[in-house]
Coordinates of C-alpha atoms in Angstrom, one line a residue:
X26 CA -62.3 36.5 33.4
X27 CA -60.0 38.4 30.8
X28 CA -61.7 41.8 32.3
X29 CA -61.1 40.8 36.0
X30 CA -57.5 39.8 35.3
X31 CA -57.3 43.2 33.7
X32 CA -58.7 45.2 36.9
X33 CA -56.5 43.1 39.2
X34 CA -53.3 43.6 37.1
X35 CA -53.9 47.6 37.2
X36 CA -55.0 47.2 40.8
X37 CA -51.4 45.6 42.0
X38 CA -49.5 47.9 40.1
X39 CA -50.6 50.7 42.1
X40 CA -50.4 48.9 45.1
X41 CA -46.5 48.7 44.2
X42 CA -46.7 52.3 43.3
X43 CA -48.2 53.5 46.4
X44 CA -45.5 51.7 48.4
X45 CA -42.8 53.4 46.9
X46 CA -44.5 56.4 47.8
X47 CA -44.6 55.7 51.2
X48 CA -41.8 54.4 51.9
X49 CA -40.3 57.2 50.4
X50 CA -42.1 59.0 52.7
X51 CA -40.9 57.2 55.6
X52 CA -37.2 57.8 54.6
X53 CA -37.8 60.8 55.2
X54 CA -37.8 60.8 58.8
X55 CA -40.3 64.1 58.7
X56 CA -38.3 66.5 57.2
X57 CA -34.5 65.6 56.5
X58 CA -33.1 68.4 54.1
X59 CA -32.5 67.0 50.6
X60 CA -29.9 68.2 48.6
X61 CA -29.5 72.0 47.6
X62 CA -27.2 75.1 48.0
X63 CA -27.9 75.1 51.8
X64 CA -29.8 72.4 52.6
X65 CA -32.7 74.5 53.7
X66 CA -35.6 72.4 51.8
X67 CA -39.0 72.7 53.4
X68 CA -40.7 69.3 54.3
X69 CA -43.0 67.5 51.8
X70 CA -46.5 67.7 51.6
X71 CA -48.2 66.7 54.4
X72 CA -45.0 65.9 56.8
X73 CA -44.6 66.6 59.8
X74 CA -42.1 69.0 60.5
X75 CA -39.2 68.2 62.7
X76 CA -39.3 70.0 66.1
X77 CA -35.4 71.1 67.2
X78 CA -35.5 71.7 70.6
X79 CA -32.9 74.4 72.4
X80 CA -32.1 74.4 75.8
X81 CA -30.5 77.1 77.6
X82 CA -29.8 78.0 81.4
X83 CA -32.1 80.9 82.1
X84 CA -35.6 81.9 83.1
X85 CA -38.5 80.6 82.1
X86 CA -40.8 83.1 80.2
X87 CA -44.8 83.1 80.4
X88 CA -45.5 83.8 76.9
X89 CA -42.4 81.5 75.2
X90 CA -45.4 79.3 73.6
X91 CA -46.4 82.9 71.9
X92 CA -42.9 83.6 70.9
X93 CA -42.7 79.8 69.3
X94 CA -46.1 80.0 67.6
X95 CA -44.4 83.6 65.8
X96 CA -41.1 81.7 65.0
X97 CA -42.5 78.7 63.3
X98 CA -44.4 81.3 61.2
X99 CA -41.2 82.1 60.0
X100 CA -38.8 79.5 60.3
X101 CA -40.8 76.5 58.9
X102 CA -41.2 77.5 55.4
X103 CA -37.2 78.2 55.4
X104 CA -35.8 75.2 56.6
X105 CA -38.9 72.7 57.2
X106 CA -38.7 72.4 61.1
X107 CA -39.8 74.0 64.2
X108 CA -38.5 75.5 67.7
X109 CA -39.2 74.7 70.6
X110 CA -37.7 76.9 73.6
X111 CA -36.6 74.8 77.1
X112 CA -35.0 77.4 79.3
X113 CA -34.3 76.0 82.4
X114 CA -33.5 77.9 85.7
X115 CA -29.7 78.7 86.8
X116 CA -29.9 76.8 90.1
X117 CA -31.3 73.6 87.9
X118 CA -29.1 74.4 84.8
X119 CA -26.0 71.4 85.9
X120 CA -28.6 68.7 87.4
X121 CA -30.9 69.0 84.1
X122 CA -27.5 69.0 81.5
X123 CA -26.3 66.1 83.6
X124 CA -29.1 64.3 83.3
X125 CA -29.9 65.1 79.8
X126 CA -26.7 63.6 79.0
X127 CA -26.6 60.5 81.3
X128 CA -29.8 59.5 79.9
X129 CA -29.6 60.2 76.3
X130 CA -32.7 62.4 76.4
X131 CA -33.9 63.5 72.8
X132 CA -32.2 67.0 72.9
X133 CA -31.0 69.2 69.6
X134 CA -29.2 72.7 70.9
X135 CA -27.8 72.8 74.0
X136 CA -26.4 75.6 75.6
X137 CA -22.4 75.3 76.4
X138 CA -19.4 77.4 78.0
X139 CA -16.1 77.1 78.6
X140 CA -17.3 78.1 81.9
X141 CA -20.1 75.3 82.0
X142 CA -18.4 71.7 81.7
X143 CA -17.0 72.3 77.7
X144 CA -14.7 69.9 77.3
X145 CA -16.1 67.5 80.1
X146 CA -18.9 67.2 78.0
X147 CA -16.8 66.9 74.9
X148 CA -14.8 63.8 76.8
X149 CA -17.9 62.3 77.4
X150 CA -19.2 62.3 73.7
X151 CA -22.4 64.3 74.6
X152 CA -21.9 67.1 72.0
X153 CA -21.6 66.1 68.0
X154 CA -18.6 67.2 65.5
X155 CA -19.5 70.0 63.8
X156 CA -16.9 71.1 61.2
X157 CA -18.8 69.2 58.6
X158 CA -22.1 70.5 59.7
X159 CA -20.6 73.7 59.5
X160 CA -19.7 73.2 56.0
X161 CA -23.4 72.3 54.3
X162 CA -25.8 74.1 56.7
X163 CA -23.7 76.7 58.6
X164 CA -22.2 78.8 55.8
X165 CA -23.7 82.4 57.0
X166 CA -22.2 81.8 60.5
X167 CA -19.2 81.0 58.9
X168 CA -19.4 84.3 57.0
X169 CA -20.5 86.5 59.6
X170 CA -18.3 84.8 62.8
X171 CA -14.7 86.3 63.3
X172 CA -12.5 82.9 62.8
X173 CA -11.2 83.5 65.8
X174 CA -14.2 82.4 67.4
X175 CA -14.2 79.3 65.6
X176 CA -10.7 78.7 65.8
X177 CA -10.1 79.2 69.1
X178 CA -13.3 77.1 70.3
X179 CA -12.2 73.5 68.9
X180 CA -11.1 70.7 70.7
X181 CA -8.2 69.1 68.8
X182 CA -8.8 70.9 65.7
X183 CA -12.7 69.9 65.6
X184 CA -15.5 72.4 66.6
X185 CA -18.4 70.7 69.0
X186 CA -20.2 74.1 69.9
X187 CA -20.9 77.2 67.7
X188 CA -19.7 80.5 69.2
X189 CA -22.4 83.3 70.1
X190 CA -21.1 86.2 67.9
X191 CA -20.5 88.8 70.5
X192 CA -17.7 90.5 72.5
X193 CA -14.3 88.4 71.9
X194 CA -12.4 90.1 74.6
X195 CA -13.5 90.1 77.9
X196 CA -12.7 91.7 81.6
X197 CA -14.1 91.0 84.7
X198 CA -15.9 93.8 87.1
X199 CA -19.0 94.7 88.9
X200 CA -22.2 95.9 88.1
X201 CA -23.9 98.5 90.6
X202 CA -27.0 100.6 91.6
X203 CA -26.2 104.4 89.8
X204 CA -28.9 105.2 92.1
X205 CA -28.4 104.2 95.4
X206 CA -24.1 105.4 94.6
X207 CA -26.0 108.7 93.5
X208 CA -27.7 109.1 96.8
X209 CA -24.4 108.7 98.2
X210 CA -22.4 110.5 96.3
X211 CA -20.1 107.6 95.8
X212 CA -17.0 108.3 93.7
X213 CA -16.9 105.4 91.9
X214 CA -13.4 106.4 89.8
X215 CA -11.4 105.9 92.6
X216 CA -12.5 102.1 92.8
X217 CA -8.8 100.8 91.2
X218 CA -8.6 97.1 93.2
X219 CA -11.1 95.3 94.5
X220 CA -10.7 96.2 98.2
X221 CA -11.6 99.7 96.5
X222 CA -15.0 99.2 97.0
X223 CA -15.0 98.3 100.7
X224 CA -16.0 101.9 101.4
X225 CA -18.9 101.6 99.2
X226 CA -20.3 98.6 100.6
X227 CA -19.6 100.1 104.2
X228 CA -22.1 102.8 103.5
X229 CA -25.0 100.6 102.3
X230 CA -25.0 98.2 104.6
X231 CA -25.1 101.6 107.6
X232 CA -27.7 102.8 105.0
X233 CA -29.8 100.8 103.3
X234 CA -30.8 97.3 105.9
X235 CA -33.0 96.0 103.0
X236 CA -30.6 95.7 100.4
X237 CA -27.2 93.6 100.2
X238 CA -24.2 95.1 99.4
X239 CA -22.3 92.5 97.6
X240 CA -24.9 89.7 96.6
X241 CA -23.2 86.6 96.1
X242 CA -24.9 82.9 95.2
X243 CA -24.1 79.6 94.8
X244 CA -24.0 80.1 90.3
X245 CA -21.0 80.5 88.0
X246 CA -18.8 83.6 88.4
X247 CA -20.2 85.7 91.1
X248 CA -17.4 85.6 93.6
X249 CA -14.3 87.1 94.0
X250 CA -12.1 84.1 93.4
X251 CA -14.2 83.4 90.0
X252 CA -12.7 87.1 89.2
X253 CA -8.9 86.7 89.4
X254 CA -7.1 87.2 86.1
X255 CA -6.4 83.4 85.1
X256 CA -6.9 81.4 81.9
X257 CA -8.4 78.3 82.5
X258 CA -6.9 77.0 78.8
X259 CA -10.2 76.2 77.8
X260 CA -13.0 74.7 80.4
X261 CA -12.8 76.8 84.0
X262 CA -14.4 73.7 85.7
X263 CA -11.1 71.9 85.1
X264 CA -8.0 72.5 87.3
X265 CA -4.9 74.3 86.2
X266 CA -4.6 77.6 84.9
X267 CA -1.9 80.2 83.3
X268 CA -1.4 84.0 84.0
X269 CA -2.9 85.7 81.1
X270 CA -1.0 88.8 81.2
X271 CA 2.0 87.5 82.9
X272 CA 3.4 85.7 80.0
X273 CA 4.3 82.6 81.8
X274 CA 3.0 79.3 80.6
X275 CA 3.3 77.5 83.7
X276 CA 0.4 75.5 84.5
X277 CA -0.4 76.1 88.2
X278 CA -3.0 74.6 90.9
X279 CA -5.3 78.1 91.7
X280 CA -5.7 77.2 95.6
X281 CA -1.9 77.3 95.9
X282 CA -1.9 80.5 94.5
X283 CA -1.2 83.9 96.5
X284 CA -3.9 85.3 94.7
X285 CA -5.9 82.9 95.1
X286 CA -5.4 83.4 99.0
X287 CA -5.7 87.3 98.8
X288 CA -9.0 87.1 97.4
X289 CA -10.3 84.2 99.9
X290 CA -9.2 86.4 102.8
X291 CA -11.1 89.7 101.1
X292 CA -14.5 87.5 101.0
X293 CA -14.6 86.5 104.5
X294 CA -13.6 89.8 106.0
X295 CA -16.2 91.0 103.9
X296 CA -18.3 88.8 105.0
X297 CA -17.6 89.0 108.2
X298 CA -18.7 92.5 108.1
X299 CA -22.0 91.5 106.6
X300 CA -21.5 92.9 102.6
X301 CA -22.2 89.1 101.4
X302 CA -25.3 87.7 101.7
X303 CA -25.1 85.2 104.3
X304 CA -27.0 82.0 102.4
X305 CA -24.1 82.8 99.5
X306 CA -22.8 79.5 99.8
X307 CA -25.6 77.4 99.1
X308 CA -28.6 80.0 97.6
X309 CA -29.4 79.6 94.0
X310 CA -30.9 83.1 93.2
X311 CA -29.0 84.8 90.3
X312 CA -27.5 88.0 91.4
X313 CA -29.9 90.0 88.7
X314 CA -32.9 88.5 89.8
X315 CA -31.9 89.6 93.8
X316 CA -31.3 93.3 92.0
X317 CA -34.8 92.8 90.4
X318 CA -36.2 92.7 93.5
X319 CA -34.2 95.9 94.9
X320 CA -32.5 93.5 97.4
X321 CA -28.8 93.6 95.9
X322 CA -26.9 96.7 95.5
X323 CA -23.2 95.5 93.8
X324 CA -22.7 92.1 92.2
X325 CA -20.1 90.8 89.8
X326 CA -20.4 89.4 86.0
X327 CA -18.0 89.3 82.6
X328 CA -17.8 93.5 81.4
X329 CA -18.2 94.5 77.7
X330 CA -19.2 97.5 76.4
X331 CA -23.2 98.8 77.3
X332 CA -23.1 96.2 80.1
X333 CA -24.6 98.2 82.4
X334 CA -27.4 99.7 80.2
X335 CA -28.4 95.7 79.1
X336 CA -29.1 94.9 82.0
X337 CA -30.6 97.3 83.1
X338 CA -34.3 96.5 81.3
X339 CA -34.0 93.4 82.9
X340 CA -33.4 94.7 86.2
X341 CA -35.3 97.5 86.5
X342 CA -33.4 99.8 88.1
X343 CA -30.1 102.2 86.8
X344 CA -26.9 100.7 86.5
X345 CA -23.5 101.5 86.2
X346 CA -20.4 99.7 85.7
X347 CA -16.6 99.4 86.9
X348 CA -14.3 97.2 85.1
X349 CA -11.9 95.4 87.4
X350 CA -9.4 93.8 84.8
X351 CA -7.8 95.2 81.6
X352 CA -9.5 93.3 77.9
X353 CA -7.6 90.2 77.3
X354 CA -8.6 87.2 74.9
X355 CA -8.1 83.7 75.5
X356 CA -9.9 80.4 74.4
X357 CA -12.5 80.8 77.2
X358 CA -13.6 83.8 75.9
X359 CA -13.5 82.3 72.0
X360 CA -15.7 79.4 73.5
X361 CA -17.6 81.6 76.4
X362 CA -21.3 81.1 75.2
X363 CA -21.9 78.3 72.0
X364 CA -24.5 76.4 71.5
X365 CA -23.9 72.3 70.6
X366 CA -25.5 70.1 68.8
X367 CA -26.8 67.3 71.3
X368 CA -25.3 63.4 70.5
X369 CA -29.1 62.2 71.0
X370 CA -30.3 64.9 68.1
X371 CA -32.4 62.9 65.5
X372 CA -31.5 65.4 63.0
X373 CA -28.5 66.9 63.4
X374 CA -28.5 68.7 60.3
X375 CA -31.9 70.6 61.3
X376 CA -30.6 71.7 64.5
X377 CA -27.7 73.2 62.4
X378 CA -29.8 75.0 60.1
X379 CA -32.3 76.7 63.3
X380 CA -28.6 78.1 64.5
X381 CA -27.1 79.2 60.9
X382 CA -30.6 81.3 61.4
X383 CA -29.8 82.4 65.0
X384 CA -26.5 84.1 63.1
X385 CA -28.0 85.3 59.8
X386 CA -32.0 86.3 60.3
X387 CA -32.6 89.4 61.6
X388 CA -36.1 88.7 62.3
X389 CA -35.9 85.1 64.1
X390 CA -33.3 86.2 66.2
X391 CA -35.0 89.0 67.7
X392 CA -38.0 87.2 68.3
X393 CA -36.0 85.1 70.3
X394 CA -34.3 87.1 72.1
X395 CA -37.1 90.1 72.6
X396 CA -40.1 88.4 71.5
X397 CA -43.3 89.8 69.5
X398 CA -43.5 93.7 68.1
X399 CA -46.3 95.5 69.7
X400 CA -47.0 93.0 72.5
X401 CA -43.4 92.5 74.2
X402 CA -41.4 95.9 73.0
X403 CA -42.2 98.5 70.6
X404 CA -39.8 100.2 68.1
X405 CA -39.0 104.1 68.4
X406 CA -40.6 106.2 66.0
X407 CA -38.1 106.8 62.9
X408 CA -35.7 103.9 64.5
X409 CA -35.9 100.7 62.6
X410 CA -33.1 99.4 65.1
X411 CA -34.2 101.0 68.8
X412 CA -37.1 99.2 70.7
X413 CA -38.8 100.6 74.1
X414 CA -41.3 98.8 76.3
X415 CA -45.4 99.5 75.7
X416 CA -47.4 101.9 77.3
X417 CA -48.2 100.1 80.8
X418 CA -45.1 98.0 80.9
X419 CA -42.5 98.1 83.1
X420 CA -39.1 95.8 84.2
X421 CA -41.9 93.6 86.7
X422 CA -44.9 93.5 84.6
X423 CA -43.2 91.7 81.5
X424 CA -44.1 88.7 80.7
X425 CA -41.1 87.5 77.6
X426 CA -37.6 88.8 78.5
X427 CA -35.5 85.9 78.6
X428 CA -31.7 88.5 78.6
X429 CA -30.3 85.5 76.9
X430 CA -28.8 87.8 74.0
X431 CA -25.2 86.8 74.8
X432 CA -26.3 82.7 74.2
X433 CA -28.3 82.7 71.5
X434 CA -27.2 83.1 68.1
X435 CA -25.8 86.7 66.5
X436 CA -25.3 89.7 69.0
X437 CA -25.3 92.2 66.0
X438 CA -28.4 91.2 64.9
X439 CA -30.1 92.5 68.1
X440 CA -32.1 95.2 68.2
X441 CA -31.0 98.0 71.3
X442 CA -33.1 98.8 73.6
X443 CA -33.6 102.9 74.1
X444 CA -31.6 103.7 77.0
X445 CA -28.3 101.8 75.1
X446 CA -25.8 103.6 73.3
X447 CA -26.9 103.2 69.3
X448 CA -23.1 102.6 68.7
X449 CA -22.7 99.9 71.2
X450 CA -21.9 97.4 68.2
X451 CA -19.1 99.7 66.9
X452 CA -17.7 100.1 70.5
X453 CA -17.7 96.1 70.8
X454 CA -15.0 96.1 67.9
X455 CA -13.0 98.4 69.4
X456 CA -13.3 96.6 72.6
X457 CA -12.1 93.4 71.0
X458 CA -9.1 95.4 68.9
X459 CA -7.5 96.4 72.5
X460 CA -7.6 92.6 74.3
X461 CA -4.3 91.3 74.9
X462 CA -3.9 87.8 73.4
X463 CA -3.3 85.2 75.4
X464 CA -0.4 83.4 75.2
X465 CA -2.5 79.8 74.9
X466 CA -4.9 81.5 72.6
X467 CA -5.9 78.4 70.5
X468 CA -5.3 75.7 73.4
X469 CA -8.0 73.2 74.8
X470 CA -7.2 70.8 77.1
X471 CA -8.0 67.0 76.1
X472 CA -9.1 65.7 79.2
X473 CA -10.2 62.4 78.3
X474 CA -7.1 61.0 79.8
X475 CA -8.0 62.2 83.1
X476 CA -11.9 62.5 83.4
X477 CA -12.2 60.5 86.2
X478 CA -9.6 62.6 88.7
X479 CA -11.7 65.6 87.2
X480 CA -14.9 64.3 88.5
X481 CA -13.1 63.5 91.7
X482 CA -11.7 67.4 92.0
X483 CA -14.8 69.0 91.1
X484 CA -16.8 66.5 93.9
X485 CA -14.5 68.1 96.4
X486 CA -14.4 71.8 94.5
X487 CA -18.5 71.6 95.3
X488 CA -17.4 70.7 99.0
X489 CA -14.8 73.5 99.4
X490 CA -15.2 76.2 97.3
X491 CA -18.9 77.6 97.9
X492 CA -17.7 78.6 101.6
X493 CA -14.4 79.6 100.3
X494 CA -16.0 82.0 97.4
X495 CA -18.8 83.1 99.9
X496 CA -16.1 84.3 102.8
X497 CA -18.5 82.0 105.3
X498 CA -15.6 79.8 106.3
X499 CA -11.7 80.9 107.5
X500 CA -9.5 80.6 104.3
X501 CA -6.3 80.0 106.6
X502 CA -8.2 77.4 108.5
X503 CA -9.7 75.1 105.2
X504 CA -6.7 76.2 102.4
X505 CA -4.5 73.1 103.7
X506 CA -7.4 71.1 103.8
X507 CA -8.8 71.9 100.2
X508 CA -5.5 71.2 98.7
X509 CA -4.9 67.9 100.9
X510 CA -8.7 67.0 99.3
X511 CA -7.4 68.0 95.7
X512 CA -4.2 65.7 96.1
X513 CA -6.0 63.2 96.8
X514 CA -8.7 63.3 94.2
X515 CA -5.7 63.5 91.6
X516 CA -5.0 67.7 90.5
X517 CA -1.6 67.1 90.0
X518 CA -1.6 64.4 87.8
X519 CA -4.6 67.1 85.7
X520 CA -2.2 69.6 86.0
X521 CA 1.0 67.4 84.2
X522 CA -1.3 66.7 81.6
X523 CA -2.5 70.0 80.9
X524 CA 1.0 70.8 81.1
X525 CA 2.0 68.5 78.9
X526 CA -0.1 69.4 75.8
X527 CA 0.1 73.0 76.3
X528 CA 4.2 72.6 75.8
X529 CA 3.3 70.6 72.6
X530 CA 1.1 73.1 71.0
X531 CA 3.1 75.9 71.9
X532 CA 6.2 74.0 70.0
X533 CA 4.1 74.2 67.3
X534 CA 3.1 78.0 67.6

């Protein structure tokens, strides 16, 4: 009896031992980081660890489950968690977000833009706080990131998306076919305004039937009136904007504008005269992806230095490019590409530690961005830093080239691909030393106040402004009624508030 008492005692007492264990375990939550310099504790024995998705507007690659299997290598041991890569298409990019964020959907990193429903978001509590994320598990993006970036990406003094470290100044122009303006001998210095490059277009559409000469499409920033020299004082998909070289700091309505008009009148006639595509208003193929296919001759995007030459191994054909607007910085630009931390992220702190990575590992990030050595790129003899494609490769037979660089992470960390310039990193600081500042630089509209007359202007911006952007409808004829829409839907009470606070923070300047 004595002996059995014994063997029971010793038997509950690891029982009680055991539980401890596990529900230590269970704490745990599969791989929280416990406490050191950076957080950046593998898991335990035996625990799973946590997967941080990222999700990013983009196209989806065939061997991303390759590139993931190579990245976990890596990144698992460092920080206890794994990748996993969700690009979804441009033309699905704003349902998916939207939906993602209407349902709660387990995301970690999402892609964001000033340019792609910022501070919407942000008024809607879908992205996380992040200064004190920042602070424990972000220190080498802190140390790396101009504070600018930082700085002039916060919404009321509190960061919810971390900058991509990259250009800071930016300019508006156009990207074009060096071959097909070669054939022509087209003098591409004298192209000074944008109704400079009618004669250009002119001569491919007499010349070339097959190919468009200004490709257009329904995505962000491809038209002319996405190209006029306005700050949008933090989130372009909210009304009101500010000249920013003008120095004024009146907050005006864009559709009112004479510029605005100018460059709705250009479109049509242009399209009028067949140079746009005619589906431009409602087709959903990126401009790059219609140049891939040899279909698109001239097309517009955001200019930096080596432009031209980075896409061009996406596109697969010789580019040049022709900047349209002089360098200028505003808080757009600060907060043009970040990636956020999703409000549904079970482990916030993970997802901060894959993107500390993004900015301060050399090896992950180029994985990412330019997949596995030997298999998706190869580097050039004697150049540690210079990559070319295999033997057998070319622009249409690759199967992992997301061209996500500017989105993901540290830009200075990328390798160059062989027809760049090798000082293309140096030429980006000078580029950024000659932008002229803003005078909101720092702003961000709060729009909580008025998120519901902003979802009633943008319902009747996706009405209006596809056909005004595209040139397929009269500008004189639907001007008067876009701005009787917008009136109605509320811009002017947007505009006094964006008014408002930016007369408040510049009192403070």
């Amino acid at each position: 009896m004595v002996q059995s008492l014994k063997v029971w005692s010793r038997m509950t007492a690891a029982a009680m031992v055991l539980a401890l264990v596990l529900a230590g375990c269970s704490s745990d939550k599969g791989g929280s980081a416990t406490p050191g310099a950076e957080g950046n504790t593998p898991n335990k024995e035996g625990a799973k660890p946590y997967e941080v998705t990222l999700f990013y507007p983009g196209t989806p690659q065939k061997d991303v489950a390759l590139v993931e299997a190579e990245i976990n290598k890596k990144m698992e041991p460092k920080i206890g968690a794994t990748l996993k890569i969700n690009a979804v298409d441009w033309g699905q990019w704003d349902n998916k977000l939207n939906l993602m964020i209407s349902s709660g959907e387990k995301a970690d990193i999402i892609f964001t833009a000033a340019w792609q429903n910022y501070t919407v978001n942000v008024a809607k509590g879908a992205f996380l706080p992040l200064n004190d994320l920042l602070d424990k598990y972000g220190q080498d993006i802190k140390k790396n990131l101009d504070p600018a970036f930082l700085e002039g990406s916060q919404v009321d003094g509190v960061n919810y998306g971390v900058p991509t470290n990259k250009e800071l100044a930016a300019t508006r122009g156009v990207l074009v076919r060096k071959d097909l303006a070669d054939k022509y001998k087209m003098d591409l210095t004298a192209v000074k305004t944008w109704a400079d490059l009618e004669p250009l277009l002119k001569t491919i559409k007499e010349n070339e039937p097959s190919v468009t000469p200004f490709y257009m499409s329904n995505t962000n920033g491809n038209g002319l009136l996405e190209n006029l020299d306005w700050d949008y004082l933090g989130d372009a998909s909210v009304p009101g904007v500010i000249s920013k070289t003008a120095g004024s700091t009146t907050v005006l309505n864009e559709v009112e504008t004479p510029e605005f008009k100018q460059a709705a009148e250009l479109a049509r006639k242009w399209y009028q005269a067949g140079y746009i595509n005619s589906d431009a208003a409602t087709s959903n193929v990126f401009p790059k992806d219609q140049a891939k296919a040899g279909k698109a001759f001239m097309w517009t995007d955001g200019m930096k230095p080596g432009k031209d030459k980075e896409e061009e191994g996406y596109v697969g054909h010789p580019l040049t490019q022709i900047e349209m607007t002089s360098p200028t910085i505003t808080t757009g630009d600060a907060s043009g590409a970040m990636l956020a931390i999703s409000r549904s992220s079970e482990q916030p702190e993970k997802a901060m530690q894959v993107i500390n990575l993004l900015h301060s590992d050399k090896e992950i990030n180029n994985l990412l961005n330019f997949g596995i050595e030997g298999k998706h790129y190869v580097k050039v003899e004697g150049q540690d830093n210079i990559i070319k494609l295999p033997d057998g490769v070319d622009a249409n037979s690759r199967t992992y080239n997301p061209g996500a660089q500017w989105q993901l992470g540290n830009q200075f960390l990328n390798y160059l691909w062989d027809n760049e310039d090798p000082q293309k990193w140096e030429k980006f600081k000078e580029f950024n030393a000659k932008g002229v500042k803003s005078p909101a630089l720092g702003f961000t509209f709060n729009s909580q106040s008025v998120k519901n007359e902003i979802a009633a202007v943008n319902n009747v911006n996706k009405q209006f402004k596809p056909g005004m952007t595209s040139g397929a409808v009269d500008p004189n004829e639907m001007i008067p009624k876009y701005l009787e829409k917008l009136k109605a839907a509320g811009i002017d009470k947007i505009i006094a508030a964006k008014q408002e606070q930016l007369d408040a923070f510049l009192a403070k300047k």
